[in-house]
Coordinates of C-alpha atoms and ligand atoms in Angstrom, one line a residue:
M1030 CA 12.7 5.8 -38.8
N1031 CA 11.2 8.8 -38.0
G1032 CA 7.9 8.3 -35.8
I1033 CA 4.9 10.5 -36.2
V1034 CA 3.2 13.2 -33.7
Y1035 CA -0.6 13.2 -33.2
L1036 CA -1.3 16.7 -32.0
T1037 CA -4.5 15.6 -30.4
G1038 CA -7.5 17.6 -28.8
A1039 CA -8.4 16.1 -25.2
G1040 CA -11.5 17.8 -25.3
P1041 CA -12.6 20.4 -22.9
G1042 CA -12.4 18.6 -19.6
D1043 CA -14.6 15.7 -18.9
Y1044 CA -12.0 12.6 -20.6
R1045 CA -15.1 11.3 -22.0
L1046 CA -15.2 13.9 -24.7
L1047 CA -12.1 12.8 -26.2
T1048 CA -13.1 11.9 -29.9
L1049 CA -12.5 8.3 -31.2
R1050 CA -9.5 8.8 -33.1
G1051 CA -7.7 10.4 -30.1
R1052 CA -8.3 7.2 -28.3
E1053 CA -7.2 5.1 -31.0
V1054 CA -3.9 7.0 -31.3
L1055 CA -3.7 7.0 -27.2
E1056 CA -4.1 3.7 -27.1
R1057 CA -0.8 2.9 -29.6
A1058 CA 1.2 5.6 -28.2
D1059 CA 5.2 5.4 -27.2
V1060 CA 5.0 8.6 -25.8
V1061 CA 1.9 10.7 -24.6
I1062 CA 3.0 14.5 -24.1
Y1063 CA 0.4 16.4 -21.9
D1064 CA -0.5 19.6 -20.3
Y1065 CA -2.5 21.2 -17.6
L1066 CA -6.0 21.2 -19.0
A1067 CA -5.6 17.7 -20.6
D1068 CA -7.4 15.0 -17.7
P1069 CA -4.8 12.5 -16.3
R1070 CA -7.3 9.8 -16.8
L1071 CA -6.8 9.9 -20.2
L1072 CA -3.6 8.6 -19.7
E1073 CA -5.4 5.2 -18.8
F1074 CA -6.1 4.9 -22.6
A1075 CA -2.4 4.6 -23.1
P1076 CA -0.3 1.8 -23.0
P1077 CA 1.4 1.1 -19.3
T1078 CA 4.6 1.0 -21.0
A1079 CA 3.9 4.3 -22.8
E1080 CA 6.4 7.2 -21.8
K1081 CA 4.0 9.9 -20.1
I1082 CA 5.5 13.6 -20.0
Y1083 CA 3.8 16.3 -18.1
V1084 CA 4.7 20.0 -19.5
G1085 CA 2.7 22.1 -17.7
K1086 CA 1.6 25.0 -18.9
K1087 CA -0.6 27.0 -16.5
A1088 CA -0.8 30.6 -17.3
A1089 CA 2.3 31.6 -15.4
D1090 CA 4.0 28.3 -14.3
H1091 CA 5.5 27.0 -17.9
T1092 CA 6.9 23.5 -16.7
L1093 CA 8.6 23.5 -20.0
S1094 CA 8.7 26.6 -22.0
Q1095 CA 6.7 26.4 -25.8
D1096 CA 10.6 25.9 -27.4
K1097 CA 11.5 23.0 -25.2
I1098 CA 8.3 21.5 -26.0
I1099 CA 8.7 21.4 -29.4
D1100 CA 12.3 19.9 -29.2
L1101 CA 10.9 17.3 -27.5
L1102 CA 8.5 16.0 -29.8
I1103 CA 10.9 16.4 -32.3
A1104 CA 13.7 14.8 -30.6
K1105 CA 10.9 11.8 -29.8
A1106 CA 9.5 11.6 -33.6
K1107 CA 12.9 11.3 -34.6
E1108 CA 14.0 8.2 -32.3
G1109 CA 10.9 6.5 -34.2
K1110 CA 8.3 7.1 -31.5
I1111 CA 4.6 7.7 -31.9
V1112 CA 4.2 10.4 -29.8
V1113 CA 0.7 11.6 -28.8
R1114 CA 0.4 15.5 -28.0
L1115 CA -2.6 16.0 -25.7
K1116 CA -3.7 19.4 -25.6
G1117 CA -7.3 20.5 -24.0
G1118 CA -9.7 21.1 -26.1
D1119 CA -9.1 21.7 -29.8
P1120 CA -5.3 22.0 -30.7
F1121 CA -5.9 24.7 -33.1
V1122 CA -7.6 26.9 -30.8
F1123 CA -5.6 28.8 -29.0
G1124 CA -3.6 25.6 -28.4
R1125 CA -0.3 26.7 -30.4
G1126 CA -1.2 23.6 -32.4
G1127 CA -0.1 26.0 -35.3
E1128 CA 3.5 26.4 -33.9
E1129 CA 3.8 22.7 -33.0
S1130 CA 2.5 21.5 -36.4
R1131 CA 5.0 24.3 -38.2
A1132 CA 8.1 23.1 -36.5
L1133 CA 7.4 19.3 -37.1
H1134 CA 7.1 20.2 -41.0
D1135 CA 10.3 22.1 -40.8
A1136 CA 12.4 19.5 -39.2
G1137 CA 10.4 16.9 -41.9
L1138 CA 8.9 14.7 -39.9
P1139 CA 5.1 13.3 -40.0
F1140 CA 2.2 14.5 -37.7
E1141 CA -1.3 14.3 -37.8
I1142 CA -4.2 16.9 -36.3
I1143 CA -6.9 15.1 -34.2
P1144 CA -9.4 17.8 -33.5
G1145 CA -11.1 17.9 -30.1
V1146 CA -14.0 19.4 -28.7
T1147 CA -13.0 23.0 -27.9
S1148 CA -13.7 24.8 -24.3
A1149 CA -15.4 28.0 -26.2
I1150 CA -18.1 25.5 -27.0
G1151 CA -18.2 22.7 -24.7
A1152 CA -17.9 24.6 -21.5
P1153 CA -21.1 26.9 -22.7
A1154 CA -23.2 23.6 -23.7
Y1155 CA -22.6 21.8 -20.2
A1156 CA -23.6 25.2 -18.1
G1157 CA -26.7 25.0 -20.7
I1158 CA -26.0 27.9 -23.0
P1159 CA -25.8 27.0 -26.7
V1160 CA -23.3 29.6 -28.7
T1161 CA -25.8 30.0 -31.6
D1162 CA -29.9 29.7 -31.0
R1163 CA -32.5 30.4 -33.9
T1164 CA -34.0 33.0 -31.8
A1165 CA -30.7 34.6 -30.0
A1166 CA -27.5 34.3 -31.8
S1167 CA -26.7 33.7 -35.6
S1168 CA -23.1 34.2 -35.2
F1169 CA -20.3 33.5 -32.9
A1170 CA -16.5 35.0 -32.5
V1171 CA -14.0 32.8 -30.1
V1172 CA -11.3 35.5 -29.0
T1173 CA -8.2 35.4 -27.1
G1174 CA -8.3 37.3 -23.4
H1175 CA -4.8 37.2 -22.9
E1176 CA -3.0 39.1 -25.4
D1177 CA 0.7 38.5 -25.9
P1178 CA 1.8 41.2 -23.2
T1179 CA 5.0 42.2 -25.0
K1180 CA 2.7 43.2 -27.9
G1181 CA 2.1 47.1 -28.0
Q1182 CA -0.7 47.3 -29.6
S1183 CA -4.2 45.1 -29.5
S1184 CA -4.7 43.0 -32.3
I1185 CA -8.4 42.6 -31.8
H1186 CA -10.5 45.2 -33.7
W1187 CA -12.9 46.0 -30.7
D1188 CA -14.2 48.7 -32.6
K1189 CA -15.6 45.9 -35.0
L1190 CA -16.0 43.3 -33.0
A1191 CA -18.2 44.4 -30.0
T1192 CA -21.1 44.8 -32.1
A1193 CA -20.4 42.6 -34.9
V1194 CA -21.2 39.4 -33.6
D1195 CA -23.6 38.1 -31.7
T1196 CA -22.2 35.6 -28.8
L1197 CA -18.4 36.0 -27.9
V1198 CA -16.6 33.7 -26.2
F1199 CA -13.0 34.7 -24.5
L1200 CA -10.8 32.4 -23.4
M1201 CA -7.7 32.6 -21.1
G1202 CA -9.7 36.0 -20.0
V1203 CA -10.6 36.0 -16.6
H1204 CA -7.6 38.0 -15.5
N1205 CA -8.3 40.6 -17.8
L1206 CA -12.2 40.5 -17.2
P1207 CA -12.1 44.2 -16.5
S1208 CA -10.3 45.5 -19.6
I1209 CA -12.1 42.9 -21.7
T1210 CA -15.9 44.6 -20.4
Q1211 CA -14.5 48.0 -20.9
Q1212 CA -13.5 47.4 -24.3
L1213 CA -16.6 46.2 -25.2
V1214 CA -18.9 48.7 -23.5
A1215 CA -16.9 51.5 -25.1
H1216 CA -17.3 50.2 -28.4
G1217 CA -21.0 49.8 -28.3
R1218 CA -22.1 46.9 -26.5
P1219 CA -24.9 47.4 -24.1
A1220 CA -24.0 47.1 -20.2
T1221 CA -27.0 45.0 -20.0
T1222 CA -26.0 42.5 -22.2
P1223 CA -26.2 38.9 -20.3
A1224 CA -22.8 37.8 -19.7
A1225 CA -21.4 34.4 -18.1
L1226 CA -18.3 33.0 -16.8
V1227 CA -18.2 29.4 -16.9
R1228 CA -15.3 27.5 -14.9
W1229 CA -13.7 24.0 -15.3
G1230 CA -16.9 23.2 -17.8
T1231 CA -18.0 19.6 -18.5
K1232 CA -15.8 18.9 -15.3
A1233 CA -17.5 17.9 -12.0
D1234 CA -16.9 21.0 -10.4
Q1235 CA -17.9 23.2 -13.1
E1236 CA -18.6 26.7 -12.0
T1237 CA -20.8 29.0 -13.5
L1238 CA -21.7 33.2 -12.7
V1239 CA -24.2 34.5 -14.7
A1240 CA -24.2 38.4 -14.5
T1241 CA -24.2 41.2 -17.7
V1242 CA -21.2 43.1 -19.4
G1243 CA -21.3 46.1 -17.1
D1244 CA -21.4 44.1 -13.7
I1245 CA -19.8 40.6 -14.5
A1246 CA -16.2 42.2 -13.7
E1247 CA -16.8 43.3 -10.2
K1248 CA -18.9 40.4 -9.0
A1249 CA -16.3 37.9 -10.2
A1250 CA -13.8 39.8 -8.1
A1251 CA -15.9 39.6 -5.3
C1252 CA -16.2 35.7 -5.5
H1253 CA -12.7 35.1 -6.4
F1254 CA -13.9 33.4 -9.8
K1255 CA -10.5 32.0 -11.1
A1256 CA -9.1 30.9 -14.4
P1257 CA -10.0 28.5 -16.1
A1258 CA -13.1 29.9 -17.5
V1259 CA -14.6 31.2 -21.1
F1260 CA -16.2 34.1 -20.7
I1261 CA -19.2 34.5 -22.5
V1262 CA -21.3 37.5 -23.8
G1263 CA -24.4 37.7 -25.6
D1264 CA -28.5 36.8 -25.2
V1265 CA -27.9 33.3 -25.6
V1266 CA -26.7 33.5 -21.6
A1267 CA -30.4 34.2 -20.8
L1268 CA -31.7 30.6 -22.3
R1269 CA -29.7 29.3 -19.8
P1270 CA -32.5 28.7 -17.1
S1271 CA -34.8 26.9 -19.4
M1272 CA -31.6 24.8 -20.8
Q1273 CA -29.4 23.7 -17.8
W1274 CA -28.8 20.4 -17.8
F1275 CA -25.5 19.6 -16.1
D1276 CA -25.2 21.5 -12.8
T1277 CA -28.6 20.2 -12.1
K1278 CA -28.0 16.7 -11.7
P1279 CA -28.7 15.6 -8.4
L1280 CA -25.1 14.6 -7.3
F1281 CA -23.6 17.3 -9.1
G1282 CA -20.9 19.3 -6.8
L1283 CA -20.4 16.2 -4.4
T1284 CA -17.1 14.3 -4.2
I1285 CA -17.0 10.5 -3.7
A1286 CA -14.2 8.2 -2.9
V1287 CA -15.1 5.0 -4.1
T1288 CA -12.9 2.5 -2.4
R1289 CA -13.9 -1.0 -4.1
T1290 CA -11.0 -3.0 -6.3
H1291 CA -9.6 -1.5 -9.2
A1292 CA -11.6 -4.2 -11.6
Q1293 CA -15.0 -3.6 -9.6
A1294 CA -15.0 0.7 -9.2
P1295 CA -15.6 1.6 -12.8
D1296 CA -19.5 0.0 -12.4
L1297 CA -20.2 2.2 -9.3
T1298 CA -18.3 5.1 -10.7
H1299 CA -19.8 5.7 -14.1
R1300 CA -23.1 5.2 -12.2
L1301 CA -22.1 8.2 -9.9
E1302 CA -20.8 10.2 -12.5
E1303 CA -23.8 9.8 -14.6
L1304 CA -25.6 11.2 -11.6
G1305 CA -23.3 14.4 -11.5
A1306 CA -20.8 13.5 -8.8
R1307 CA -17.0 13.9 -8.9
C1308 CA -15.4 10.2 -8.2
L1309 CA -12.1 9.7 -7.0
E1310 CA -11.5 6.0 -7.1
V1311 CA -8.8 4.8 -4.5
P1312 CA -9.2 1.0 -3.7
T1313 CA -8.6 -0.1 -0.2
I1314 CA -8.8 -3.6 -1.1
R1315 CA -7.0 -5.9 -3.5
I1316 CA -7.9 -9.5 -4.6
T1317 CA -5.0 -12.1 -4.6
P1318 CA -4.9 -15.4 -5.0
P1319 CA -5.6 -17.8 -1.4
T1320 CA -3.2 -17.2 1.1
D1321 CA -3.7 -21.0 2.2
G1322 CA -3.1 -22.2 -1.5
Y1323 CA -5.4 -23.3 -3.9
Q1324 CA -5.2 -27.4 -2.3
A1325 CA -9.2 -27.1 -1.0
L1326 CA -10.0 -25.8 -3.9
D1327 CA -8.3 -28.1 -6.6
T1328 CA -9.8 -31.0 -4.0
A1329 CA -13.0 -29.8 -4.4
I1330 CA -12.8 -29.1 -8.2
A1331 CA -11.4 -32.7 -9.0
D1332 CA -14.9 -34.1 -7.4
L1333 CA -17.3 -31.4 -8.7
E1334 CA -19.5 -33.6 -9.9
H1335 CA -20.3 -34.9 -6.1
Y1336 CA -21.7 -31.5 -5.4
D1337 CA -25.5 -31.0 -5.1
W1338 CA -25.1 -27.1 -5.2
V1339 CA -22.2 -24.7 -5.6
I1340 CA -23.2 -21.5 -4.1
F1341 CA -21.2 -18.5 -5.2
T1342 CA -21.3 -15.1 -2.6
S1343 CA -19.7 -12.7 -4.9
T1344 CA -18.4 -12.1 -8.3
N1345 CA -15.0 -12.3 -7.2
G1346 CA -15.9 -16.0 -6.0
V1347 CA -17.2 -16.6 -9.7
D1348 CA -14.0 -15.3 -11.3
A1349 CA -11.7 -16.9 -9.3
F1350 CA -13.4 -20.2 -9.2
F1351 CA -14.0 -20.3 -13.1
R1352 CA -10.1 -19.1 -13.6
R1353 CA -9.1 -22.1 -11.6
L1354 CA -10.8 -24.3 -13.4
Q1355 CA -9.7 -23.2 -16.3
H1356 CA -6.4 -23.4 -15.0
H1357 CA -7.1 -27.8 -14.7
G1358 CA -8.2 -27.3 -18.4
R1359 CA -12.1 -28.0 -17.4
D1360 CA -14.8 -25.4 -18.3
S1361 CA -18.7 -24.9 -16.9
R1362 CA -19.4 -28.4 -18.0
A1363 CA -17.4 -29.8 -14.8
L1364 CA -20.4 -28.7 -12.6
G1365 CA -22.5 -31.5 -14.0
R1366 CA -25.5 -32.0 -12.4
A1367 CA -24.8 -29.2 -9.3
K1368 CA -27.1 -26.8 -8.6
L1369 CA -26.1 -23.1 -8.4
A1370 CA -26.9 -20.1 -6.3
A1371 CA -25.8 -16.8 -6.3
I1372 CA -26.1 -14.2 -3.5
G1373 CA -27.1 -11.5 -5.5
S1374 CA -27.7 -10.2 -9.0
A1375 CA -24.5 -8.9 -9.9
T1376 CA -23.1 -12.7 -8.7
A1377 CA -25.8 -14.1 -11.2
K1378 CA -24.5 -11.6 -13.9
A1379 CA -21.2 -13.1 -13.5
L1380 CA -22.5 -16.6 -14.2
T1381 CA -23.8 -15.7 -17.0
A1382 CA -20.7 -15.0 -18.5
Y1383 CA -19.7 -18.5 -18.2
G1384 CA -22.9 -19.8 -19.8
L1385 CA -24.4 -20.3 -16.3
Q1386 CA -28.0 -19.4 -14.6
A1387 CA -28.2 -19.7 -11.0
D1388 CA -30.8 -21.8 -9.4
V1389 CA -31.4 -19.9 -6.9
V1390 CA -31.1 -15.9 -6.2
P1391 CA -32.5 -14.7 -3.0
G1392 CA -34.4 -11.3 -3.2
A1393 CA -32.3 -9.4 -1.0
Y1394 CA -28.5 -9.8 -0.7
C1395 CA -26.6 -11.3 2.4
A1396 CA -25.7 -14.6 3.7
E1397 CA -28.9 -14.9 5.9
D1398 CA -30.8 -14.3 3.0
L1399 CA -29.1 -16.5 0.8
A1400 CA -29.8 -19.1 3.8
A1401 CA -33.6 -18.4 3.6
A1402 CA -33.8 -18.9 -0.1
L1403 CA -32.0 -22.0 -0.3
E1404 CA -34.1 -23.5 2.7
P1405 CA -37.0 -24.7 0.5
H1406 CA -34.5 -26.6 -1.7
L1407 CA -32.8 -28.5 0.8
S1408 CA -33.5 -32.1 2.2
G1409 CA -31.0 -32.1 4.3
K1410 CA -28.6 -34.6 2.4
E1411 CA -27.3 -32.5 0.3
R1412 CA -23.2 -32.0 -0.3
I1413 CA -22.5 -28.4 -0.8
L1414 CA -19.6 -26.6 -2.5
I1415 CA -18.7 -22.6 -1.2
P1416 CA -15.9 -21.1 -2.9
R1417 CA -15.3 -17.8 -1.5
A1418 CA -12.9 -15.3 0.1
K1419 CA -10.9 -16.5 3.3
E1420 CA -12.3 -13.6 5.2
A1421 CA -16.2 -14.1 4.7
R1422 CA -18.4 -14.8 7.9
S1423 CA -19.5 -18.2 8.8
V1424 CA -23.3 -17.7 9.1
L1425 CA -24.1 -19.3 5.7
P1426 CA -21.9 -22.8 6.2
D1427 CA -23.0 -22.7 9.5
T1428 CA -26.7 -22.3 9.1
L1429 CA -26.6 -24.6 5.8
R1430 CA -24.6 -27.5 8.6
R1431 CA -27.1 -27.2 10.9
W1432 CA -29.6 -28.2 8.6
G1433 CA -28.0 -31.5 7.9
A1434 CA -26.1 -30.5 4.6
V1435 CA -22.2 -31.2 4.3
V1436 CA -20.6 -28.4 3.6
D1437 CA -17.1 -27.3 2.4
V1438 CA -15.8 -24.2 2.1
C1439 CA -13.0 -23.4 0.0
Q1440 CA -10.9 -20.5 -0.4
A1441 CA -10.9 -18.9 -3.7
Y1442 CA -9.4 -16.1 -3.3
C1443 CA -8.2 -13.6 -0.8
T1444 CA -9.1 -9.4 -0.1
V1445 CA -5.7 -7.9 1.1
E1446 CA -5.6 -4.2 2.1
A1447 CA -4.3 -2.4 -1.0
S1448 CA -1.5 -0.8 0.9
E1449 CA -0.1 0.8 -2.5
N1450 CA -3.0 3.3 -1.8
G1451 CA -2.4 4.3 1.4
A1452 CA -0.4 7.5 0.7
V1453 CA -2.8 8.3 -1.8
L1454 CA -5.8 8.0 0.4
K1455 CA -3.9 10.2 3.2
D1456 CA -3.1 12.5 0.7
L1457 CA -6.8 12.9 -0.3
L1458 CA -7.9 13.2 3.0
A1459 CA -5.7 15.8 3.7
R1460 CA -6.1 17.8 0.2
Q1461 CA -9.5 17.4 -0.9
T1462 CA -12.8 17.8 0.8
I1463 CA -14.5 14.4 0.2
D1464 CA -18.2 14.3 1.1
V1465 CA -18.7 10.6 0.6
V1466 CA -16.7 7.8 0.4
T1467 CA -18.7 4.5 -0.8
V1468 CA -17.7 1.3 0.9
T1469 CA -19.4 -2.1 -0.2
S1470 CA -17.8 -4.3 2.1
S1471 CA -16.7 -4.5 5.8
S1472 CA -13.5 -5.3 4.7
A1473 CA -13.4 -2.3 2.4
V1474 CA -14.5 0.0 5.6
R1475 CA -11.6 -1.9 7.9
S1476 CA -8.6 -1.3 5.0
F1477 CA -10.1 2.4 4.8
L1478 CA -9.5 3.4 8.4
S1479 CA -6.5 1.4 8.7
L1480 CA -4.5 2.7 5.4
S1481 CA -5.7 6.3 5.9
Q1482 CA -4.6 6.2 9.6
A1483 CA -7.7 8.2 10.3
Q1484 CA -9.6 8.1 13.4
A1485 CA -13.2 8.0 13.6
S1486 CA -13.4 11.3 14.7
D1487 CA -11.6 12.8 12.1
L1488 CA -13.9 11.5 9.7
D1489 CA -16.9 13.3 11.0
D1490 CA -17.7 15.1 8.0
I1491 CA -17.7 12.5 6.1
T1492 CA -20.4 10.3 5.2
F1493 CA -20.4 6.5 5.2
A1494 CA -22.5 5.1 2.3
C1495 CA -22.6 1.4 2.7
I1496 CA -24.2 -1.1 0.5
G1497 CA -26.0 -3.1 3.4
P1498 CA -26.5 -3.5 7.1
I1499 CA -23.8 -6.0 7.3
T1500 CA -21.3 -2.9 6.2
A1501 CA -23.1 -0.3 8.1
R1502 CA -22.7 -2.1 11.2
T1503 CA -19.0 -2.5 10.5
C1504 CA -18.9 1.3 10.0
Q1505 CA -20.9 2.0 13.1
E1506 CA -18.4 -0.4 15.5
A1507 CA -15.7 1.5 13.9
G1508 CA -16.9 4.8 15.7
L1509 CA -18.1 6.3 12.3
K1510 CA -21.0 8.9 12.7
K1511 CA -22.8 9.7 9.3
I1512 CA -23.5 6.7 7.9
V1513 CA -26.1 5.8 5.0
T1514 CA -27.7 2.1 4.1
A1515 CA -28.9 1.2 0.8
Q1516 CA -32.0 -0.5 0.8
T1517 CA -31.5 -2.6 -2.0
Y1518 CA -28.4 -4.1 -1.5
T1519 CA -26.7 -3.6 -5.1
I1520 CA -24.8 -0.7 -6.9
A1521 CA -27.9 0.7 -7.9
G1522 CA -29.1 0.8 -4.9
L1523 CA -26.3 2.4 -3.1
A1524 CA -26.5 5.1 -5.9
E1525 CA -30.1 5.6 -4.9
C1526 CA -29.2 6.0 -1.8
I1527 CA -26.7 8.4 -2.0
T1528 CA -29.4 10.4 -4.5
D1529 CA -32.0 10.0 -1.6
W1530 CA -29.2 11.7 1.1
R1531 CA -28.5 14.3 -0.9
I1532 CA -31.9 15.4 -1.6
K1533 CA -32.5 15.3 1.7
Q1534 CA -29.3 17.4 2.3
S1535 CA -30.9 20.5 -0.2
Ligands
LIG2748 N1 -7.1 24.6 -26.8 C1 -8.3 25.0 -25.8 C2 -8.1 26.0 -25.4 C3 -6.4 26.6 -24.7 S1 -6.5 28.1 -23.8 C4 -9.6 24.9 -26.2 O1 -9.9 24.7 -27.3 O2 -10.2 24.7 -25.6 C5 -6.6 28.0 -22.0 C6 -8.1 28.5 -22.0 O3 -9.1 27.7 -22.2 C7 -8.4 28.4 -20.8 O4 -7.6 29.9 -20.2 C8 -10.0 28.9 -20.3 O5 -10.6 30.1 -20.9 C9 -10.2 27.7 -21.6 N2 -10.7 26.5 -21.2 C10 -10.0 25.5 -21.4 N3 -10.7 23.9 -20.7 C11 -11.4 24.9 -20.1 C12 -12.7 24.4 -19.2 N4 -12.7 23.2 -18.8 N5 -13.8 25.4 -18.3 C13 -13.5 26.5 -18.9 N6 -12.6 27.0 -19.9 C14 -11.4 26.1 -19.7

């Protein structure tokens, strides 16, 4: 039986501008065929088992010719596959969606079109330029700036186009900017008309150049403005100062490496992206089952009713503990009369997922604060269980024991170096300008240095943003120079500290 091809608009750049329908088909794709403009993060919506085929398509670098792409679509659909053909922007706006759907039709294969947010509208919007506006433009046109070079004559009616439409948006026009602007002026568009180029619109590295039709080609050449960009002509460009919203975000233009575990990174990444940063997730640590085995934790779980307190020092600890409890066929009720303490609000929130409220959560989030918050609740006769990572510091159990408590520390999980990311990290440091690295634990700092094989002196240009003083001390001891530390030891506090640092820089 034949499969189906979904010609899907990937949106203009930011992967979150994919449509719900686009996501739905990606989630059940057998094959994803994508090109240069589609954000690779979209591939994460597809099942891990889906085949992902890059077919290129930068102006001059066609990894696969259009004919070959069409052959591939047909071949995969004939194999009975669900094929998602992911295209930047909208598939029918200079996306060759027409050719592909026609070929599928001729081959008698089923297909559907899923529109996307085109860069012709999305990129100007993210630059604070509306393509229409009641005061400035009641029409707009989207025009190719890259005519087929084999065509003898222009298929663009410059004489009609230049003045007929209020806003003109050219795609693929960076290279031909001098001839486009000449044609416009030659056909009656005043050289003083506001004009703008928006490169990598909607992405964290969006760049905007504002000038006039008369001088933008020269200005673009002077600053080596490169594709991909949309070129916008019209009075709407003058509205930008009052409508700018994206490239004025506090962390806009900043590249931040997020080193948390794969499961925990998105929380921080989303927050930083919301503030305008470009985030690269490179987990330097990974959570594994305890290397010493579960014996100690299993013994404690079998004896849970005899504990007065169970103390959780991380969300990983909470998850590891309850996973093990479930493994034994038990649930939260096994905690019986034990009171619960959580090191911070995130850990307390993790407990609520199991229907539990922490009895004690300190105001500041480190082991010393947790011990201090517990002190008024302890008489010195308590039995206390701390299920946590093998590598954790001993200050909490030591303090509690000094006060007379019987403390069982059990390995619930292990934090190990994410060695699989060593190459990625080295490559990032070599190729990208990383402004900030976020570190949310001492082990993340150590793993970062060991995986990157960098000397502290190689990292002088990078600011290490630490979740709290313990992590900051580890950075200092490692010889790192630029360190900023969150005031509140939470993810929100960390984002705030990076924002404050950025504001001070400017
Ligand atoms: N189907 C796409 C357009 C494909 S043609 C769409 O609807 O957006 C490729 C051109 O689109 C590029 O040369 C550039 O002009 C424009 N483009 C695509 N993504 C862009 C982006 N994020 N920022 C600016 N221009 C972009």
